[in-house]
Amino acid sequence: MNAREDTISQLVEAARAARKNGYAPYSRFSVGAAVRLNDGEIIVGANFENASLGLSLCAETVALAAANARGRFADIDAIAVVGGPISRSDSAENENHVITPCGRCRQILNEAQQLADRPIAIYCASTHGAAIVEHSVTALLPFAFGPNDLGINPNRKS
Ligand code: THU
């Protein structure tokens, strides 16, 4: 494994570990996410459901908001996402099945990318198998609505 693969694998493992903390008693579908910052620090998130169902938070959103709470929303280089049924026997899950971020999370990733002013890599990895599929924010959310459409440059401090 080369250094780049090693860095990606470390991020995927962090997402897999976070997935174990997903609070998903309603969907029984647990998701973990791990954000890598430009200094190598990793910040994780797990999905966070509640009885109102529609107010559940995705793992990616939790991880991105946690990076923001640390003052690091502009410093995101990459995110890994891992999701699947809590009990594998519940489904005919292919061990190399990967999920991609939902529409709302893509919008938040676009915000992070605008702030970072460089591409953010999205690694969608399987819960158990070896699959890791890399996507760009632009590929997952083409023609995105963003801060520029509001005439706002979020990098500007004033
Ligand atoms: N979920 C995520 O956390 N991230 C995704 O990319 C897709 C869906 C969560 C939301 C909900 O808790 C469960 O997975 C089933 O939709």
Short mmCIF file of N, CA and C and ligand atoms in Angstrom, two decimals:
data_model
loop_
_atom_site.label_atom_id
_atom_site.label_comp_id
_atom_site.label_asym_id
_atom_site.label_seq_id
_atom_site.Cartn_x
_atom_site.Cartn_y
_atom_site.Cartn_z
N MET A 1 0.84 -1.20 0.00
CA MET A 1 0.00 0.00 0.00
C MET A 1 0.88 1.26 0.00
N ASN A 2 0.64 2.17 -0.96
CA ASN A 2 1.44 3.39 -0.97
C ASN A 2 0.88 4.40 0.05
N ALA A 3 1.59 5.53 0.19
CA ALA A 3 1.23 6.48 1.24
C ALA A 3 -0.18 7.05 1.04
N ARG A 4 -0.54 7.28 -0.23
CA ARG A 4 -1.87 7.84 -0.52
C ARG A 4 -2.97 6.83 -0.14
N GLU A 5 -2.75 5.57 -0.54
CA GLU A 5 -3.73 4.53 -0.21
C GLU A 5 -3.85 4.35 1.30
N ASP A 6 -2.72 4.49 1.96
CA ASP A 6 -2.67 4.34 3.41
C ASP A 6 -3.51 5.43 4.09
N THR A 7 -3.39 6.65 3.57
CA THR A 7 -4.15 7.78 4.13
C THR A 7 -5.64 7.58 3.92
N ILE A 8 -6.00 7.08 2.72
CA ILE A 8 -7.42 6.84 2.43
C ILE A 8 -7.96 5.72 3.32
N SER A 9 -7.17 4.66 3.44
CA SER A 9 -7.59 3.51 4.24
C SER A 9 -7.77 3.91 5.71
N GLN A 10 -6.91 4.78 6.20
CA GLN A 10 -7.03 5.26 7.59
C GLN A 10 -8.35 6.03 7.77
N LEU A 11 -8.70 6.83 6.77
CA LEU A 11 -9.95 7.61 6.84
C LEU A 11 -11.17 6.68 6.79
N VAL A 12 -11.10 5.69 5.93
CA VAL A 12 -12.20 4.72 5.82
C VAL A 12 -12.35 3.95 7.14
N GLU A 13 -11.24 3.56 7.74
CA GLU A 13 -11.32 2.83 9.02
C GLU A 13 -11.93 3.70 10.10
N ALA A 14 -11.62 5.00 10.08
CA ALA A 14 -12.21 5.92 11.07
C ALA A 14 -13.72 6.00 10.86
N ALA A 15 -14.15 6.01 9.59
CA ALA A 15 -15.60 6.05 9.31
C ALA A 15 -16.25 4.73 9.76
N ARG A 16 -15.57 3.63 9.55
CA ARG A 16 -16.12 2.33 9.97
C ARG A 16 -16.26 2.27 11.49
N ALA A 17 -15.26 2.80 12.19
CA ALA A 17 -15.32 2.80 13.66
C ALA A 17 -16.47 3.69 14.13
N ALA A 18 -16.62 4.86 13.50
CA ALA A 18 -17.69 5.79 13.89
C ALA A 18 -19.06 5.17 13.61
N ARG A 19 -19.13 4.39 12.55
CA ARG A 19 -20.42 3.74 12.20
C ARG A 19 -20.96 2.90 13.34
N LYS A 20 -20.07 2.34 14.13
CA LYS A 20 -20.51 1.52 15.27
C LYS A 20 -21.29 2.36 16.28
N ASN A 21 -21.11 3.69 16.22
CA ASN A 21 -21.82 4.57 17.15
C ASN A 21 -23.06 5.22 16.53
N GLY A 22 -23.40 4.80 15.32
CA GLY A 22 -24.62 5.33 14.71
C GLY A 22 -25.81 5.05 15.62
N TYR A 23 -26.66 6.05 15.81
CA TYR A 23 -27.87 5.85 16.59
C TYR A 23 -29.01 5.74 15.58
N ALA A 24 -29.37 4.52 15.25
CA ALA A 24 -30.31 4.28 14.16
C ALA A 24 -31.34 3.20 14.51
N PRO A 25 -32.07 3.39 15.64
CA PRO A 25 -33.03 2.37 16.05
C PRO A 25 -34.23 2.29 15.10
N TYR A 26 -34.46 3.34 14.31
CA TYR A 26 -35.65 3.38 13.45
C TYR A 26 -35.35 2.79 12.07
N SER A 27 -34.30 3.25 11.44
CA SER A 27 -33.98 2.72 10.11
C SER A 27 -33.20 1.41 10.20
N ARG A 28 -32.54 1.19 11.33
CA ARG A 28 -31.63 0.04 11.50
C ARG A 28 -30.55 0.07 10.41
N PHE A 29 -30.22 1.27 9.96
CA PHE A 29 -29.21 1.47 8.91
C PHE A 29 -28.18 2.43 9.50
N SER A 30 -27.00 1.92 9.74
CA SER A 30 -26.01 2.69 10.47
C SER A 30 -24.94 3.25 9.51
N VAL A 31 -24.63 4.53 9.72
CA VAL A 31 -23.69 5.20 8.81
C VAL A 31 -22.61 5.91 9.63
N GLY A 32 -21.38 5.80 9.15
CA GLY A 32 -20.26 6.52 9.76
C GLY A 32 -19.59 7.39 8.71
N ALA A 33 -19.06 8.51 9.17
CA ALA A 33 -18.32 9.40 8.26
C ALA A 33 -17.07 9.88 8.97
N ALA A 34 -16.03 10.15 8.18
CA ALA A 34 -14.80 10.70 8.75
C ALA A 34 -14.26 11.76 7.80
N VAL A 35 -14.01 12.92 8.37
CA VAL A 35 -13.49 14.06 7.62
C VAL A 35 -11.99 14.17 7.91
N ARG A 36 -11.20 14.36 6.84
CA ARG A 36 -9.77 14.62 7.05
C ARG A 36 -9.48 16.10 6.81
N LEU A 37 -8.81 16.72 7.77
CA LEU A 37 -8.46 18.13 7.65
C LEU A 37 -7.09 18.28 7.00
N ASN A 38 -6.75 19.51 6.62
CA ASN A 38 -5.50 19.73 5.88
C ASN A 38 -4.24 19.51 6.70
N ASP A 39 -4.37 19.34 8.01
CA ASP A 39 -3.20 18.99 8.82
C ASP A 39 -3.22 17.50 9.20
N GLY A 40 -4.14 16.75 8.59
CA GLY A 40 -4.17 15.30 8.84
C GLY A 40 -5.14 14.90 9.93
N GLU A 41 -5.63 15.86 10.69
CA GLU A 41 -6.57 15.50 11.76
C GLU A 41 -7.85 14.90 11.18
N ILE A 42 -8.39 13.93 11.89
CA ILE A 42 -9.62 13.26 11.45
C ILE A 42 -10.74 13.56 12.45
N ILE A 43 -11.89 13.94 11.92
CA ILE A 43 -13.06 14.22 12.75
C ILE A 43 -14.21 13.34 12.25
N VAL A 44 -14.86 12.65 13.17
CA VAL A 44 -15.87 11.66 12.74
C VAL A 44 -17.30 12.09 13.05
N GLY A 45 -18.22 11.39 12.41
CA GLY A 45 -19.64 11.57 12.68
C GLY A 45 -20.35 10.26 12.47
N ALA A 46 -21.51 10.13 13.10
CA ALA A 46 -22.35 8.94 12.91
C ALA A 46 -23.79 9.40 12.79
N ASN A 47 -24.62 8.61 12.09
CA ASN A 47 -26.00 9.08 11.94
C ASN A 47 -26.70 9.09 13.30
N PHE A 48 -27.68 9.98 13.40
CA PHE A 48 -28.23 10.35 14.70
C PHE A 48 -29.74 10.55 14.52
N GLU A 49 -30.48 9.46 14.77
CA GLU A 49 -31.92 9.49 14.50
C GLU A 49 -32.69 9.88 15.77
N ASN A 50 -33.96 10.14 15.57
CA ASN A 50 -34.87 10.35 16.71
C ASN A 50 -36.27 9.97 16.26
N ALA A 51 -37.20 9.93 17.22
CA ALA A 51 -38.53 9.39 16.95
C ALA A 51 -39.31 10.18 15.91
N SER A 52 -38.90 11.42 15.65
CA SER A 52 -39.62 12.18 14.63
C SER A 52 -39.17 11.80 13.22
N LEU A 53 -38.25 10.89 13.12
CA LEU A 53 -37.76 10.33 11.85
C LEU A 53 -37.19 11.37 10.88
N GLY A 54 -38.02 12.29 10.45
CA GLY A 54 -37.59 13.26 9.44
C GLY A 54 -36.53 14.21 9.96
N LEU A 55 -36.35 14.30 11.25
CA LEU A 55 -35.36 15.22 11.82
C LEU A 55 -34.02 14.53 12.06
N SER A 56 -33.86 13.32 11.55
CA SER A 56 -32.61 12.60 11.74
C SER A 56 -31.45 13.32 11.04
N LEU A 57 -30.28 13.14 11.61
CA LEU A 57 -29.08 13.75 11.02
C LEU A 57 -28.21 12.67 10.42
N CYS A 58 -27.70 12.94 9.22
CA CYS A 58 -26.80 12.00 8.56
C CYS A 58 -25.40 12.08 9.16
N ALA A 59 -24.67 10.99 9.00
CA ALA A 59 -23.30 10.92 9.51
C ALA A 59 -22.41 12.02 8.92
N GLU A 60 -22.57 12.27 7.62
CA GLU A 60 -21.73 13.27 6.96
C GLU A 60 -21.97 14.65 7.54
N THR A 61 -23.26 14.98 7.74
CA THR A 61 -23.61 16.28 8.30
C THR A 61 -23.06 16.43 9.71
N VAL A 62 -23.16 15.36 10.49
CA VAL A 62 -22.65 15.40 11.86
C VAL A 62 -21.13 15.64 11.84
N ALA A 63 -20.41 14.96 10.95
CA ALA A 63 -18.95 15.12 10.88
C ALA A 63 -18.58 16.53 10.40
N LEU A 64 -19.30 17.02 9.40
CA LEU A 64 -19.00 18.36 8.87
C LEU A 64 -19.30 19.43 9.91
N ALA A 65 -20.40 19.27 10.65
CA ALA A 65 -20.74 20.24 11.69
C ALA A 65 -19.74 20.16 12.84
N ALA A 66 -19.25 18.96 13.12
CA ALA A 66 -18.24 18.82 14.18
C ALA A 66 -16.94 19.53 13.77
N ALA A 67 -16.58 19.43 12.48
CA ALA A 67 -15.39 20.15 12.00
C ALA A 67 -15.61 21.66 12.15
N ASN A 68 -16.82 22.11 11.83
CA ASN A 68 -17.14 23.53 11.99
C ASN A 68 -17.05 23.95 13.45
N ALA A 69 -17.55 23.11 14.34
CA ALA A 69 -17.53 23.45 15.77
C ALA A 69 -16.11 23.56 16.30
N ARG A 70 -15.18 22.91 15.60
CA ARG A 70 -13.77 23.02 15.99
C ARG A 70 -13.10 24.20 15.27
N GLY A 71 -13.87 24.97 14.51
CA GLY A 71 -13.30 26.10 13.77
C GLY A 71 -12.57 25.67 12.53
N ARG A 72 -12.88 24.46 11.99
CA ARG A 72 -12.09 23.90 10.91
C ARG A 72 -12.91 23.63 9.64
N PHE A 73 -14.04 24.32 9.49
CA PHE A 73 -14.90 24.01 8.34
C PHE A 73 -14.23 24.34 7.01
N ALA A 74 -13.29 25.28 7.04
CA ALA A 74 -12.60 25.68 5.79
C ALA A 74 -11.41 24.78 5.48
N ASP A 75 -11.13 23.83 6.35
CA ASP A 75 -9.87 23.07 6.25
C ASP A 75 -10.07 21.63 5.80
N ILE A 76 -11.22 21.32 5.22
CA ILE A 76 -11.54 19.92 4.91
C ILE A 76 -10.93 19.51 3.56
N ASP A 77 -10.21 18.40 3.58
CA ASP A 77 -9.59 17.84 2.37
C ASP A 77 -10.40 16.69 1.78
N ALA A 78 -11.00 15.90 2.66
CA ALA A 78 -11.65 14.66 2.20
C ALA A 78 -12.66 14.18 3.23
N ILE A 79 -13.58 13.33 2.75
CA ILE A 79 -14.53 12.68 3.67
C ILE A 79 -14.72 11.24 3.21
N ALA A 80 -14.79 10.34 4.17
CA ALA A 80 -15.11 8.94 3.87
C ALA A 80 -16.49 8.64 4.45
N VAL A 81 -17.26 7.83 3.74
CA VAL A 81 -18.63 7.48 4.16
C VAL A 81 -18.81 5.97 4.05
N VAL A 82 -19.38 5.40 5.11
CA VAL A 82 -19.62 3.96 5.15
C VAL A 82 -21.01 3.72 5.73
N GLY A 83 -21.84 2.99 5.04
CA GLY A 83 -23.17 2.75 5.59
C GLY A 83 -23.76 1.43 5.17
N GLY A 84 -24.59 0.87 6.05
CA GLY A 84 -25.27 -0.38 5.72
C GLY A 84 -26.17 -0.80 6.86
N PRO A 85 -26.97 -1.82 6.65
CA PRO A 85 -27.87 -2.31 7.69
C PRO A 85 -27.10 -2.72 8.94
N ILE A 86 -27.72 -2.47 10.12
CA ILE A 86 -27.05 -2.81 11.37
C ILE A 86 -26.79 -4.31 11.44
N SER A 87 -27.83 -5.07 11.10
CA SER A 87 -27.63 -6.51 11.07
C SER A 87 -27.54 -6.94 9.61
N ARG A 88 -26.41 -7.46 9.24
CA ARG A 88 -26.20 -7.79 7.82
C ARG A 88 -27.17 -8.85 7.34
N SER A 89 -27.64 -9.67 8.29
CA SER A 89 -28.58 -10.71 7.89
C SER A 89 -29.95 -10.14 7.52
N ASP A 90 -30.16 -8.84 7.88
CA ASP A 90 -31.42 -8.18 7.55
C ASP A 90 -31.58 -8.00 6.05
N SER A 91 -30.51 -8.07 5.31
CA SER A 91 -30.62 -7.76 3.88
C SER A 91 -29.66 -8.63 3.10
N ALA A 92 -29.85 -8.58 1.82
CA ALA A 92 -28.95 -9.31 0.95
C ALA A 92 -27.79 -8.39 0.56
N GLU A 93 -27.21 -7.76 1.56
CA GLU A 93 -26.18 -6.78 1.27
C GLU A 93 -24.98 -7.40 0.57
N ASN A 94 -24.62 -6.77 -0.52
CA ASN A 94 -23.40 -7.15 -1.21
C ASN A 94 -22.24 -6.57 -0.40
N GLU A 95 -21.26 -7.36 -0.09
CA GLU A 95 -20.22 -6.85 0.82
C GLU A 95 -19.42 -5.71 0.20
N ASN A 96 -19.55 -5.51 -1.09
CA ASN A 96 -18.88 -4.37 -1.72
C ASN A 96 -19.83 -3.23 -2.06
N HIS A 97 -21.02 -3.28 -1.46
CA HIS A 97 -21.98 -2.19 -1.72
C HIS A 97 -21.49 -0.92 -1.02
N VAL A 98 -21.55 0.19 -1.74
CA VAL A 98 -21.19 1.48 -1.13
C VAL A 98 -22.39 2.42 -1.23
N ILE A 99 -22.49 3.34 -0.29
CA ILE A 99 -23.53 4.37 -0.39
C ILE A 99 -22.85 5.71 -0.68
N THR A 100 -23.62 6.60 -1.29
CA THR A 100 -23.13 7.96 -1.55
C THR A 100 -23.96 8.92 -0.69
N PRO A 101 -23.41 10.09 -0.39
CA PRO A 101 -24.13 11.05 0.47
C PRO A 101 -25.48 11.44 -0.12
N CYS A 102 -26.45 11.69 0.75
CA CYS A 102 -27.78 12.12 0.32
C CYS A 102 -27.71 13.55 -0.22
N GLY A 103 -28.80 14.00 -0.81
CA GLY A 103 -28.82 15.32 -1.44
C GLY A 103 -28.49 16.45 -0.48
N ARG A 104 -29.04 16.39 0.73
CA ARG A 104 -28.78 17.46 1.70
C ARG A 104 -27.29 17.51 2.07
N CYS A 105 -26.71 16.33 2.28
CA CYS A 105 -25.28 16.29 2.62
C CYS A 105 -24.42 16.79 1.47
N ARG A 106 -24.85 16.52 0.24
CA ARG A 106 -24.10 17.02 -0.92
C ARG A 106 -24.08 18.54 -0.91
N GLN A 107 -25.19 19.15 -0.55
CA GLN A 107 -25.25 20.61 -0.50
C GLN A 107 -24.27 21.14 0.56
N ILE A 108 -24.20 20.47 1.69
CA ILE A 108 -23.29 20.91 2.75
C ILE A 108 -21.84 20.67 2.34
N LEU A 109 -21.60 19.56 1.63
CA LEU A 109 -20.25 19.32 1.11
C LEU A 109 -19.86 20.40 0.10
N ASN A 110 -20.83 20.84 -0.70
CA ASN A 110 -20.55 21.92 -1.65
C ASN A 110 -20.18 23.20 -0.91
N GLU A 111 -20.86 23.45 0.19
CA GLU A 111 -20.53 24.64 1.00
C GLU A 111 -19.08 24.53 1.52
N ALA A 112 -18.73 23.34 2.01
CA ALA A 112 -17.37 23.13 2.53
C ALA A 112 -16.33 23.33 1.42
N GLN A 113 -16.68 22.84 0.22
CA GLN A 113 -15.73 22.97 -0.89
C GLN A 113 -15.56 24.43 -1.32
N GLN A 114 -16.66 25.18 -1.32
CA GLN A 114 -16.57 26.60 -1.65
C GLN A 114 -15.66 27.31 -0.66
N LEU A 115 -15.81 26.95 0.59
CA LEU A 115 -15.02 27.59 1.65
C LEU A 115 -13.55 27.17 1.55
N ALA A 116 -13.34 25.90 1.23
CA ALA A 116 -11.96 25.38 1.12
C ALA A 116 -11.26 25.95 -0.11
N ASP A 117 -12.07 26.24 -1.15
CA ASP A 117 -11.53 26.77 -2.41
C ASP A 117 -10.59 25.78 -3.09
N ARG A 118 -10.87 24.51 -2.90
CA ARG A 118 -10.14 23.43 -3.59
C ARG A 118 -11.03 22.19 -3.51
N PRO A 119 -10.79 21.21 -4.38
CA PRO A 119 -11.68 20.04 -4.39
C PRO A 119 -11.62 19.23 -3.09
N ILE A 120 -12.76 18.76 -2.66
CA ILE A 120 -12.84 17.83 -1.53
C ILE A 120 -13.13 16.45 -2.10
N ALA A 121 -12.31 15.47 -1.72
CA ALA A 121 -12.52 14.10 -2.20
C ALA A 121 -13.53 13.39 -1.31
N ILE A 122 -14.41 12.62 -1.95
CA ILE A 122 -15.42 11.84 -1.21
C ILE A 122 -15.14 10.36 -1.46
N TYR A 123 -14.80 9.62 -0.41
CA TYR A 123 -14.53 8.19 -0.53
C TYR A 123 -15.72 7.42 0.02
N CYS A 124 -16.41 6.72 -0.86
CA CYS A 124 -17.56 5.92 -0.46
C CYS A 124 -17.08 4.48 -0.36
N ALA A 125 -17.10 3.96 0.85
CA ALA A 125 -16.50 2.64 1.07
C ALA A 125 -17.52 1.66 1.61
N SER A 126 -17.29 0.39 1.36
CA SER A 126 -18.18 -0.66 1.86
C SER A 126 -17.94 -0.88 3.35
N THR A 127 -18.95 -1.43 4.01
CA THR A 127 -18.83 -1.63 5.46
C THR A 127 -17.81 -2.73 5.79
N HIS A 128 -17.74 -3.76 4.95
CA HIS A 128 -16.86 -4.89 5.25
C HIS A 128 -15.89 -5.21 4.10
N GLY A 129 -16.36 -5.07 2.89
CA GLY A 129 -15.52 -5.45 1.75
C GLY A 129 -14.44 -4.42 1.46
N ALA A 130 -13.78 -4.59 0.34
CA ALA A 130 -12.63 -3.75 0.01
C ALA A 130 -12.98 -2.56 -0.88
N ALA A 131 -14.26 -2.42 -1.22
CA ALA A 131 -14.62 -1.38 -2.18
C ALA A 131 -14.46 0.03 -1.63
N ILE A 132 -13.77 0.87 -2.38
CA ILE A 132 -13.69 2.29 -2.08
C ILE A 132 -13.85 3.02 -3.41
N VAL A 133 -14.91 3.81 -3.53
CA VAL A 133 -15.17 4.54 -4.77
C VAL A 133 -14.99 6.02 -4.49
N GLU A 134 -14.14 6.65 -5.29
CA GLU A 134 -13.88 8.08 -5.07
C GLU A 134 -14.78 8.92 -5.98
N HIS A 135 -15.39 9.93 -5.40
CA HIS A 135 -16.21 10.88 -6.16
C HIS A 135 -15.74 12.29 -5.86
N SER A 136 -16.10 13.21 -6.75
CA SER A 136 -15.88 14.63 -6.46
C SER A 136 -17.22 15.25 -6.07
N VAL A 137 -17.14 16.37 -5.36
CA VAL A 137 -18.37 17.08 -4.98
C VAL A 137 -19.10 17.53 -6.24
N THR A 138 -18.35 18.02 -7.21
CA THR A 138 -18.95 18.52 -8.44
C THR A 138 -19.67 17.43 -9.22
N ALA A 139 -19.11 16.22 -9.21
CA ALA A 139 -19.77 15.11 -9.91
C ALA A 139 -21.06 14.71 -9.20
N LEU A 140 -21.05 14.77 -7.87
CA LEU A 140 -22.25 14.35 -7.13
C LEU A 140 -23.31 15.45 -7.08
N LEU A 141 -22.89 16.70 -7.26
CA LEU A 141 -23.85 17.82 -7.23
C LEU A 141 -23.52 18.81 -8.34
N PRO A 142 -23.78 18.41 -9.59
CA PRO A 142 -23.48 19.32 -10.70
C PRO A 142 -24.43 20.52 -10.68
N PHE A 143 -23.98 21.61 -11.24
CA PHE A 143 -24.79 22.85 -11.32
C PHE A 143 -25.31 23.25 -9.95
N ALA A 144 -24.46 23.12 -8.95
CA ALA A 144 -24.89 23.37 -7.57
C ALA A 144 -25.28 24.83 -7.35
N PHE A 145 -26.27 25.01 -6.52
CA PHE A 145 -26.59 26.33 -6.00
C PHE A 145 -25.61 26.59 -4.85
N GLY A 146 -24.99 27.75 -4.85
CA GLY A 146 -24.01 27.98 -3.81
C GLY A 146 -23.93 29.43 -3.39
N PRO A 147 -22.97 29.73 -2.55
CA PRO A 147 -22.84 31.09 -2.01
C PRO A 147 -22.69 32.16 -3.09
N ASN A 148 -22.05 31.79 -4.20
CA ASN A 148 -21.86 32.78 -5.27
C ASN A 148 -23.20 33.26 -5.83
N ASP A 149 -24.19 32.36 -5.83
CA ASP A 149 -25.51 32.75 -6.35
C ASP A 149 -26.18 33.80 -5.47
N LEU A 150 -25.71 33.89 -4.25
CA LEU A 150 -26.24 34.90 -3.32
C LEU A 150 -25.33 36.12 -3.30
N GLY A 151 -24.30 36.10 -4.16
CA GLY A 151 -23.35 37.21 -4.18
C GLY A 151 -22.47 37.24 -2.94
N ILE A 152 -22.31 36.06 -2.35
CA ILE A 152 -21.54 35.99 -1.10
C ILE A 152 -20.28 35.16 -1.31
N ASN A 153 -19.16 35.70 -0.84
CA ASN A 153 -17.92 34.92 -0.81
C ASN A 153 -17.67 34.54 0.64
N PRO A 154 -17.94 33.27 0.99
CA PRO A 154 -17.85 32.91 2.41
C PRO A 154 -16.43 32.94 2.94
N ASN A 155 -15.44 33.09 2.02
CA ASN A 155 -14.05 33.20 2.48
C ASN A 155 -13.77 34.58 3.07
N ARG A 156 -14.63 35.53 2.66
CA ARG A 156 -14.40 36.90 3.08
C ARG A 156 -14.72 37.04 4.56
N LYS A 157 -13.84 37.63 5.29
CA LYS A 157 -14.03 37.71 6.74
C LYS A 157 -14.97 38.86 7.12
N SER A 158 -15.03 39.91 6.26
CA SER A 158 -15.84 41.10 6.65
C SER A 158 -17.31 40.86 6.37
N1 THU B 1 -27.87 8.31 6.20
C1 THU B 1 -26.65 8.87 6.43
O1 THU B 1 -26.25 9.06 7.59
N2 THU B 1 -25.89 9.22 5.36
C2 THU B 1 -26.22 8.96 4.06
O2 THU B 1 -25.44 9.29 3.17
C3 THU B 1 -27.49 8.31 3.74
C4 THU B 1 -28.42 8.10 4.88
C5 THU B 1 -28.67 7.90 7.35
C6 THU B 1 -29.94 8.67 7.60
C7 THU B 1 -30.76 7.66 8.37
O3 THU B 1 -30.35 7.70 9.73
C8 THU B 1 -30.32 6.31 7.79
O4 THU B 1 -29.06 6.56 7.16
C9 THU B 1 -31.29 5.71 6.80
O5 THU B 1 -31.64 6.63 5.82
#
